[in-house]
Amino acid sequence: METIQGIPVSSGIAIGRAFVLDAVERYVPERRIRPEDVENEIERLWLAIGGALDELTALRTKTEEELGADPAKILDFHIGILQDPTLMTPVQDRIRDGLVNAERAVAERFEQLAQQFRTMGSAVFRQKANDIIDLDRRVLGRLLGQTDDRLSEIDGAVVLVAHELTPSQAASIDRSKILAIATDAGGRTSHTSIIARALQIPSVVGCHALTNTTQDGDKVIIDGEQGVVLVRPESATVESYTERQTAQRAKRLELRSFSELEPVTLDGTRIKLLGNIEFPEEATTTLENGGDGVGLYRTEFLWLTRNHAPSEEEQFEAYRKALELLNGLPLTIRTLDLGADKYTQQQSEEPERNPFLGLRSIRYCLQNLPMFKTQLRAIVRASAFGPMKIMFPLVSTVMELRQTKMLLRDVCEELEEESIPFDRDLETGMMVEVPSAALMAKVFATEVSFFSIGTNDLIQYTLAVDRGNERVANLYTGAHPAVLQLIKSVVRAARRRSVEVSICGEIAAEPIYTMLLIGLGIRTLSVVPSQIPYIKRVVRSVDIERCERVARKIGTFDSERQVLNCLRDELRKVNPESLTDSSGDA
Ligand code: PEP
Ligand code: MG
């Protein structure tokens, strides 16, 4: 048996036979052609490109029907490349000038493009190299008389093992046939991971050499919660995972009943549980899990799933759709948080040396005013269609916030002049995710009506630990007393000014932190929708006095180890099953 640790992307346990989708290296014959054959060869080229375009357009339509508009837009990049004459005409020129066959010219051109993407600084660009390889296969498959349909050979329920799935492969997956996905490469923010989560297929990425150790038909276990893949497990292991799988399913069913219950503590305090979403359709998932609305809509996914900036109209439709799906429950829209690990495909500037400390989020927006104003217009216009709040990410100085609010006022005035309806009481808030903002919360509290503490970034900036670097992952924890002190002081500053305060970082979704956060005075948590029932269960088994006692005790500790031990002990006392079900720091 081989045990491989990867990155958990989509939870659940699956046991099944592997279907290994190798990165098949096609043999691309090189043929010299005669000058009189050039036109014929060029015609073959455009026929192949046309066929691949038809295939991609059909796939896009299918994806839109099954997954919604945003995941489908991932395919716009592929379609855009094939339709771009500046990218495709050189292939034709190579045939004409070099007298080589169409297959060879295509293979050379796509390898060149993939290499260009690979050498770009940002991870998003590097991932684009895989999209190019996917296109290469599609066009070459047609020229060589083959179609890239290995995926369509799947005729039973299998665990899909691949070096890396391209987004279009992931989008073409038949849910009824794929039990789980495991890939050698990939990260949590790769398009394939986004689609896997949208499909709710247990998935683990970043498994390094998994495809080297796995053969077609091997039995494999995928644990999407722990990020573990077991290849050719012994029967005792299969038995124990089958039990865990059954238990997990039963627990999920049992937890579903929590969706309908109120998140009220034993002494009657109502805690608000909201969802974090990336696509409008997830508003529905939030409601199904019993959420009180959306506390964080990461709008940058509108940019990340396209190869062009979304228009005001496209954005407006997405925001309005999320509001409609929420059916009267509130939506907190976060303005564009691009930069750092999240670059748009069109980003053409030199890679930054320290992108997490560079031109990201609100800084990026304030340097790209037309784009930012377009987003603000779309958001404000959508505010006429339901309860909405607007929130700004990565604010680190008061001037930045004031400048942003001024822009927002300008946009409102413009809409007013154009007689376009909007919510005149639109609440404005900010993410507190940089130590400078946390330390100056008292000042910021005079500027906004709510704070949302983004611990994912606050931890990395406070502890100087890259949130995406597995080599320092052991140092990345929300239990560090420095992080907890910052949260405490933000809550205190917010309360003094009657500013609403919530937490939307991942720690809000980890049951081990629930008592502590409530004890620190937090009454609103925004979490990945599927975690809402888990947090509800903890909320319903504690009272405020106990939580405050826990927070006071934690305040006396000077190491994260003491904090975590104490949190574990306290959770065990009130709700032991939450300890065994949860992941992360627990
Ligand atoms: C955070 O930083 O905690 C947060 C919620 O924002 P994101 O994870 O999108 O950076
Ligand atoms: Mg953040």
XYZ file of C-alpha atoms and ligand atoms in Angstrom:
597
model
C 0.000 0.000 0.000
C 1.214 3.532 -0.800
C 0.029 6.496 1.238
C 0.283 9.848 -0.473
C -0.378 13.148 1.251
C -1.797 15.857 -0.949
C -3.883 18.993 -0.579
C -7.536 18.447 0.338
C -9.766 20.275 -2.095
C -13.229 18.782 -1.813
C -14.331 16.677 1.165
C -15.702 13.136 1.327
C -14.244 9.622 1.180
C -14.305 7.524 -1.989
C -13.098 3.976 -2.545
C -12.849 2.617 -6.059
C -10.785 1.538 -9.027
C -8.374 4.037 -10.537
C -8.806 5.292 -14.053
C -5.419 6.782 -14.859
C -5.527 9.533 -17.378
C -1.875 9.761 -18.398
C -0.424 12.792 -19.951
C -0.373 10.823 -23.220
C 2.454 12.004 -25.422
C 1.129 11.826 -28.926
C 3.502 10.954 -31.705
C 3.455 13.928 -34.002
C 4.899 12.975 -37.381
C 6.965 15.582 -39.189
C 6.378 15.553 -42.923
C 7.851 17.836 -45.548
C 5.112 18.939 -47.884
C 5.286 20.085 -51.496
C 4.492 23.733 -52.266
C 1.412 22.628 -54.200
C 0.090 20.876 -51.082
C 0.266 23.989 -48.896
C -3.321 25.154 -49.439
C -4.675 21.693 -48.780
C -2.665 21.478 -45.555
C -3.901 24.909 -44.449
C -7.474 23.834 -45.131
C -6.937 20.770 -42.926
C -5.610 23.081 -40.214
C -8.668 25.355 -40.191
C -11.010 22.379 -40.371
C -9.350 20.928 -37.260
C -9.487 24.272 -35.444
C -13.148 24.671 -36.453
C -13.966 21.186 -35.171
C -12.202 21.837 -31.874
C -14.086 25.131 -31.562
C -17.439 23.391 -32.142
C -16.526 20.800 -29.509
C -15.539 23.486 -26.983
C -18.640 25.570 -27.644
C -20.853 22.518 -27.070
C -18.945 21.764 -23.868
C -19.368 25.352 -22.753
C -23.143 25.155 -23.245
C -23.309 21.850 -21.352
C -21.200 23.254 -18.508
C -23.384 26.343 -18.270
C -26.502 24.184 -18.061
C -25.066 21.894 -15.420
C -22.820 24.160 -13.356
C -23.894 27.700 -14.098
C -22.496 30.590 -16.050
C -19.278 31.199 -14.114
C -17.629 27.759 -14.281
C -18.604 27.671 -17.976
C -16.667 30.866 -18.592
C -13.436 29.012 -17.862
C -13.814 27.639 -21.390
C -13.864 31.142 -22.867
C -10.082 31.168 -22.533
C -9.798 28.072 -24.766
C -12.277 29.387 -27.280
C -10.592 32.804 -27.258
C -7.168 31.332 -28.063
C -8.451 29.332 -31.017
C -10.324 32.360 -32.322
C -7.378 34.725 -31.959
C -5.830 35.250 -35.414
C -2.600 36.625 -33.925
C -2.091 33.313 -32.168
C -3.288 30.969 -34.897
C -2.039 32.673 -38.062
C 1.617 31.848 -37.226
C 0.659 28.164 -37.541
C -0.554 28.803 -41.059
C 2.622 30.798 -41.828
C 4.772 27.938 -40.561
C 3.058 25.534 -42.970
C 3.461 27.943 -45.854
C 7.015 29.096 -45.147
C 8.462 25.975 -43.598
C 6.628 23.475 -45.813
C 5.799 21.304 -42.803
C 2.624 19.347 -42.206
C -0.220 20.888 -40.186
C 0.273 18.493 -37.226
C 3.879 19.542 -36.803
C 3.094 23.257 -37.109
C 0.303 22.955 -34.514
C 2.461 20.983 -32.063
C 5.274 23.530 -32.331
C 2.998 26.541 -31.913
C 1.150 25.195 -28.876
C 4.376 24.106 -27.204
C 5.714 27.633 -27.753
C 2.560 29.171 -26.235
C 2.560 26.746 -23.287
C 6.203 27.567 -22.637
C 5.433 31.298 -22.634
C 2.765 30.762 -19.983
C 5.003 28.433 -17.962
C 7.714 31.053 -17.621
C 5.340 33.732 -16.365
C 5.618 34.619 -12.721
C 2.137 33.986 -11.440
C 0.687 30.577 -10.653
C -2.480 31.470 -12.557
C -0.456 31.967 -15.728
C 1.479 28.769 -15.193
C -1.820 26.924 -14.919
C -2.752 28.373 -18.289
C 0.020 26.248 -19.835
C -2.193 23.229 -19.131
C -5.096 24.849 -20.924
C -2.829 25.236 -23.930
C -1.843 21.557 -23.783
C -5.525 20.705 -23.660
C -6.114 22.738 -26.806
C -3.106 21.168 -28.486
C -4.587 17.731 -27.861
C -7.963 18.745 -29.195
C -6.639 20.192 -32.452
C -4.002 17.493 -32.949
C -6.518 14.785 -32.189
C -8.577 15.999 -35.109
C -5.615 16.294 -37.477
C -4.388 12.840 -36.534
C -7.871 11.417 -36.836
C -8.235 10.848 -33.097
C -10.462 12.556 -30.615
C -9.391 13.236 -27.083
C -12.028 10.988 -25.652
C -10.174 8.838 -23.154
C -12.503 10.309 -20.554
C -15.481 9.120 -22.540
C -14.120 5.560 -22.353
C -15.120 5.495 -18.691
C -18.033 3.169 -18.404
C -18.324 2.554 -14.678
C -17.833 4.528 -11.483
C -14.100 5.191 -11.108
C -11.611 7.332 -9.246
C -10.023 9.635 -11.777
C -6.238 9.838 -11.347
C -4.378 12.308 -13.536
C -1.166 14.235 -13.630
C -3.245 17.342 -13.945
C -6.769 17.749 -15.200
C -7.361 20.584 -17.552
C -10.396 22.715 -16.732
C -12.202 21.586 -19.834
C -11.597 17.941 -18.883
C -12.900 18.624 -15.399
C -15.906 20.423 -16.807
C -16.706 17.525 -19.125
C -16.763 14.996 -16.297
C -19.866 12.893 -15.946
C -20.666 13.125 -12.243
C -22.355 9.731 -12.196
C -19.111 8.064 -13.299
C -16.468 9.859 -11.255
C -16.297 8.889 -7.587
C -13.351 11.132 -6.812
C -10.428 12.994 -8.346
C -6.737 12.880 -7.436
C -4.014 14.719 -9.310
C -0.220 15.007 -9.090
C -0.279 18.758 -9.545
C -2.620 21.612 -8.738
C -3.477 23.902 -5.891
C -6.572 24.984 -4.054
C -7.119 27.910 -6.392
C -6.630 26.059 -9.668
C -9.645 26.017 -11.962
C -9.922 22.285 -11.680
C -10.188 22.530 -7.891
C -12.910 25.148 -8.262
C -14.896 22.865 -10.529
C -14.350 19.824 -8.272
C -15.799 21.762 -5.358
C -18.697 22.982 -7.465
C -19.412 19.354 -8.429
C -18.943 18.225 -4.802
C -16.645 15.378 -5.865
C -14.136 14.279 -3.163
C -10.801 15.550 -4.445
C -7.153 15.735 -3.494
C -4.591 17.664 -5.555
C -0.824 18.168 -5.206
C -0.132 14.402 -4.820
C 3.262 14.736 -6.578
C 4.048 11.378 -8.237
C 0.680 9.679 -7.800
C 0.371 8.810 -11.495
C 3.761 7.027 -11.322
C 2.602 4.735 -8.560
C -0.936 4.095 -9.768
C -2.019 1.774 -12.560
C -5.370 1.602 -14.279
C -7.636 -0.617 -12.203
C -5.703 -0.269 -8.931
C -7.867 0.046 -5.883
C -7.552 3.521 -4.364
C -8.992 5.391 -1.424
C -9.416 9.154 -1.604
C -9.894 11.037 1.629
C -10.924 14.524 0.565
C -11.021 15.774 4.121
C -7.487 14.863 5.148
C -6.022 15.153 1.657
C -4.787 11.566 1.663
C -4.676 9.051 -1.195
C -4.081 5.361 -0.469
C -3.035 3.209 -3.425
C -3.603 -0.570 -3.333
C -4.745 -0.511 0.295
C -4.833 -3.685 2.381
C -8.233 -5.135 3.046
C -8.139 -4.005 6.689
C -7.596 -0.404 5.543
C -10.408 -0.666 3.014
C -12.625 -2.002 5.755
C -11.769 0.822 8.112
C -12.289 3.487 5.402
C -15.574 1.876 4.383
C -16.684 2.238 7.982
C -15.486 5.854 8.033
C -17.298 6.489 4.774
C -20.543 5.035 6.120
C -20.133 6.988 9.342
C -19.394 10.166 7.415
C -22.483 9.736 5.269
C -24.626 9.079 8.326
C -23.155 12.132 10.024
C -23.821 14.288 6.989
C -27.424 13.139 6.983
C -27.686 13.733 10.691
C -26.059 17.121 10.296
C -28.502 18.035 7.584
C -31.098 18.234 10.319
C -29.007 21.052 11.841
C -29.580 23.101 8.686
C -33.143 23.591 9.787
C -32.317 24.488 13.380
C -31.509 27.967 14.612
C -27.894 28.670 15.554
C -28.787 29.642 19.106
C -26.579 29.081 22.142
C -27.943 27.260 25.203
C -28.629 30.608 26.874
C -30.566 31.904 23.889
C -28.023 34.066 22.029
C -28.563 34.025 18.277
C -25.352 33.610 16.274
C -25.485 34.602 12.615
C -24.023 31.997 10.251
C -23.327 33.179 6.731
C -21.783 31.571 3.648
C -18.576 32.401 1.757
C -19.189 32.045 -1.977
C -17.283 32.357 -5.245
C -20.159 31.902 -7.723
C -23.728 33.264 -7.500
C -25.143 29.710 -7.637
C -23.540 28.949 -4.267
C -26.089 31.279 -2.685
C -28.460 28.333 -3.032
C -25.997 25.962 -1.327
C -25.753 28.477 1.497
C -29.521 28.415 1.997
C -29.670 24.608 1.736
C -27.169 24.420 4.578
C -29.265 26.758 6.686
C -27.197 29.930 6.260
C -28.519 33.374 7.150
C -27.183 34.915 3.955
C -23.804 35.436 2.315
C -21.064 37.113 4.335
C -18.410 37.040 1.635
C -18.904 36.922 -2.115
C -15.417 36.709 -3.663
C -16.202 38.626 -6.839
C -12.714 38.190 -8.326
C -13.855 34.777 -9.589
C -15.768 36.698 -12.248
C -12.352 37.745 -13.555
C -10.582 34.448 -12.930
C -13.040 32.459 -15.019
C -12.777 34.702 -18.062
C -10.059 35.848 -20.384
C -11.454 39.365 -20.402
C -12.677 41.688 -17.674
C -16.406 41.175 -17.102
C -18.529 44.064 -18.353
C -20.710 46.142 -16.053
C -23.725 44.245 -17.362
C -22.159 40.809 -16.793
C -21.244 41.779 -13.250
C -24.617 43.330 -12.559
C -26.330 40.112 -13.674
C -24.111 37.980 -11.424
C -24.701 40.172 -8.358
C -28.416 40.400 -9.007
C -28.616 36.642 -9.481
C -26.936 36.010 -6.127
C -29.429 38.378 -4.512
C -32.380 36.703 -6.183
C -31.214 33.257 -5.120
C -30.881 34.502 -1.557
C -34.552 35.298 -1.555
C -34.469 38.284 0.761
C -31.462 37.246 2.845
C -28.475 39.601 2.855
C -25.514 39.504 0.488
C -22.128 40.991 1.331
C -20.215 41.682 -1.857
C -16.482 42.032 -1.579
C -14.933 44.167 -4.284
C -12.240 42.722 -6.499
C -9.450 40.984 -4.573
C -7.062 40.268 -7.418
C -3.322 40.145 -7.186
C -0.985 38.035 -5.045
C -1.889 34.468 -6.059
C -4.931 35.620 -8.002
C -3.974 37.333 -11.258
C -6.236 37.932 -14.181
C -5.312 36.184 -17.386
C -4.807 39.562 -19.000
C -2.336 40.760 -16.401
C 0.677 41.617 -18.470
C 2.885 43.469 -16.043
C 6.240 42.167 -14.879
C 5.804 39.603 -12.098
C 6.219 41.222 -8.706
C 8.975 40.039 -6.401
C 6.674 39.953 -3.395
C 3.174 39.694 -4.821
C 1.470 39.211 -1.436
C 2.967 42.521 -0.370
C 2.425 44.072 -3.754
C -0.261 45.507 -5.957
C -3.222 43.456 -4.827
C -6.843 43.975 -3.825
C -7.870 47.526 -3.052
C -4.429 48.809 -4.083
C -4.823 47.243 -7.503
C -8.339 48.696 -7.810
C -7.218 52.172 -6.860
C -4.615 52.031 -9.620
C -7.153 50.757 -12.145
C -9.929 53.239 -11.597
C -12.050 52.683 -14.730
C -12.252 48.975 -13.961
C -12.973 49.615 -10.285
C -15.674 52.160 -11.075
C -17.314 49.687 -13.428
C -17.475 47.172 -10.620
C -18.816 49.723 -8.156
C -21.533 50.730 -10.634
C -22.567 47.098 -11.118
C -22.687 46.504 -7.372
C -24.607 49.673 -6.557
C -27.094 49.020 -9.362
C -27.690 45.493 -8.067
C -28.360 46.887 -4.597
C -31.855 47.844 -5.799
C -32.727 44.141 -5.958
C -32.269 42.993 -2.368
C -30.466 43.568 0.914
C -26.812 44.103 0.143
C -23.629 45.377 1.733
C -20.361 46.310 0.080
C -16.974 45.440 1.556
C -13.424 46.416 0.621
C -10.505 43.972 0.914
C -6.965 44.440 2.208
C -7.416 47.989 3.459
C -4.188 49.008 5.180
C -4.438 52.798 5.448
C -7.249 55.195 6.273
C -6.544 57.251 3.154
C -7.104 54.195 0.984
C -10.493 53.666 2.572
C -11.493 57.326 2.251
C -10.474 57.386 -1.393
C -12.543 54.275 -2.020
C -15.578 55.715 -0.266
C -15.242 58.876 -2.340
C -15.298 56.799 -5.525
C -18.359 55.006 -4.260
C -20.065 58.342 -3.625
C -19.179 59.487 -7.168
C -20.701 56.327 -8.580
C -23.889 56.815 -6.542
C -24.156 60.407 -7.770
C -23.741 59.275 -11.367
C -26.488 56.714 -10.988
C -28.673 59.287 -9.337
C -28.200 61.606 -12.314
C -29.020 58.768 -14.669
C -32.160 57.988 -12.606
C -30.970 54.435 -12.053
C -32.410 52.998 -8.835
C -30.123 51.799 -6.028
C -30.157 51.348 -2.273
C -29.366 54.739 -0.763
C -28.586 53.114 2.591
C -26.058 50.686 1.158
C -23.859 49.702 4.091
C -20.114 50.010 3.637
C -17.629 47.803 5.402
C -14.050 46.613 5.204
C -12.059 43.463 5.665
C -9.648 43.598 8.570
C -6.910 41.353 7.271
C -3.742 43.394 7.641
C -2.144 44.042 11.058
C -2.110 47.826 10.432
C -5.892 47.807 9.998
C -6.362 45.636 13.089
C -4.150 47.886 15.194
C -5.937 51.002 13.933
C -9.417 49.504 14.208
C -10.483 52.353 16.480
C -9.927 54.834 13.663
C -11.366 52.629 10.941
C -14.478 52.110 13.074
C -15.385 55.760 12.521
C -15.346 55.204 8.763
C -17.392 52.043 8.152
C -20.491 50.330 9.451
C -19.002 46.834 9.637
C -15.752 44.901 9.850
C -15.158 41.413 8.532
C -11.983 39.886 9.930
C -10.141 37.970 7.212
C -7.971 35.679 9.257
C -6.548 33.867 6.233
C -4.541 36.957 5.368
C -4.328 38.366 8.886
C -2.468 35.222 10.004
C -0.007 35.344 7.111
C 0.756 39.030 7.577
C 0.968 38.853 11.370
C 3.150 35.747 11.511
C 5.057 36.400 8.267
C 4.006 32.993 6.945
C 2.900 32.564 3.323
C -0.568 31.008 3.475
C 0.097 28.963 0.332
C 3.561 27.625 1.107
C 3.507 24.016 2.319
C 7.087 24.349 3.600
C 6.048 26.726 6.377
C 2.533 25.361 6.845
C 3.409 24.215 10.374
C 3.877 27.863 11.372
C 0.574 28.994 9.922
C -2.077 28.910 12.645
C -4.917 31.039 13.904
C -4.126 29.834 17.421
C -1.045 32.056 17.690
C -1.604 34.438 20.636
C -0.564 37.406 18.470
C -3.397 36.705 16.028
C -5.874 36.220 18.863
C -4.835 39.492 20.486
C -5.458 41.321 17.225
C -8.916 39.755 16.853
C -9.724 40.711 20.426
C -8.710 44.327 19.941
C -10.662 44.627 16.676
C -13.808 43.303 18.368
C -13.330 45.721 21.259
C -12.852 48.721 18.935
C -15.869 47.698 16.876
C -18.112 47.317 19.917
C -17.197 50.753 21.263
C -18.400 52.298 18.018
C -21.339 49.899 17.507
C -19.697 48.643 14.356
C -20.797 45.137 13.397
C -17.952 42.645 13.354
C -17.735 39.195 11.818
C -15.051 36.679 10.849
C -14.874 35.260 7.330
C -11.441 33.593 7.367
C -11.177 29.796 7.459
C -10.906 29.644 11.252
C -14.582 30.630 11.391
C -15.356 27.312 9.672
C -13.346 25.219 12.138
C -15.454 24.015 15.080
C -12.421 24.074 17.378
C -12.429 27.909 17.253
C -16.167 28.467 17.650
C -16.249 28.795 21.448
C -13.223 31.065 21.496
C -14.593 33.381 18.795
C -17.957 33.641 20.529
C -16.133 34.225 23.808
C -14.197 37.068 22.191
C -17.501 38.715 21.309
C -18.013 37.576 17.717
C -21.679 36.946 16.877
C -21.409 36.514 13.100
C -19.359 33.866 11.330
C -19.061 33.507 7.572
C -17.939 30.079 6.385
C -17.836 27.751 3.394
C -21.520 26.756 3.053
C -21.011 23.035 3.689
C -19.522 23.832 7.134
C -22.574 25.762 8.359
C -24.261 22.711 9.976
C -20.978 21.755 11.724
C -20.664 25.204 13.289
C -24.366 25.258 14.176
C -23.910 22.052 16.123
C -21.215 23.640 18.289
C -23.168 26.877 18.735
C -26.162 24.919 20.011
C -24.098 23.106 22.614
C -22.439 26.072 24.330
C -23.465 29.090 26.391
C -21.947 32.550 26.289
C -20.613 32.427 29.842
C -18.667 29.256 29.099
C -17.299 30.734 25.867
C -16.175 33.879 27.676
C -14.466 31.777 30.321
C -12.623 29.876 27.573
C -11.567 33.153 25.915
C -10.256 34.525 29.226
C -8.267 31.367 29.867
C -6.843 31.373 26.343
C -5.808 35.006 26.871
C -3.323 33.889 29.531
C -1.410 31.515 27.225
C 1.730 32.418 25.364
C 1.965 29.627 22.823
C -0.289 28.261 20.107
C 0.230 24.758 21.456
C -1.332 25.700 24.797
C -4.150 27.450 22.954
C -4.921 24.456 20.756
C -4.740 21.986 23.642
C -7.140 24.085 25.649
C -9.544 24.544 22.702
C -9.524 20.809 22.082
C -10.236 20.033 25.751
C -13.060 22.552 25.925
C -14.692 21.334 22.719
C -14.401 17.754 23.914
C -16.378 18.680 27.035
C -19.320 20.185 25.171
C -19.405 18.418 21.825
C -16.839 15.611 21.402
C -18.151 14.563 17.987
C -17.166 17.968 16.588
C -13.549 17.148 17.364
C -13.524 13.961 15.346
C -15.436 15.455 12.402
C -13.454 18.621 11.956
C -10.256 19.225 10.039
C -7.645 21.983 10.043
C -6.033 23.001 13.307
C -8.076 20.450 15.249
C -9.201 36.161 4.373
O -8.142 36.664 4.019
O -9.392 35.674 5.510
C -10.350 36.080 3.448
C -11.525 35.639 3.826
O -10.144 36.449 2.163
P -9.431 35.506 1.065
O -9.319 34.127 1.646
O -10.295 35.579 -0.129
O -8.113 36.186 0.915
Mg -8.017 37.874 2.244
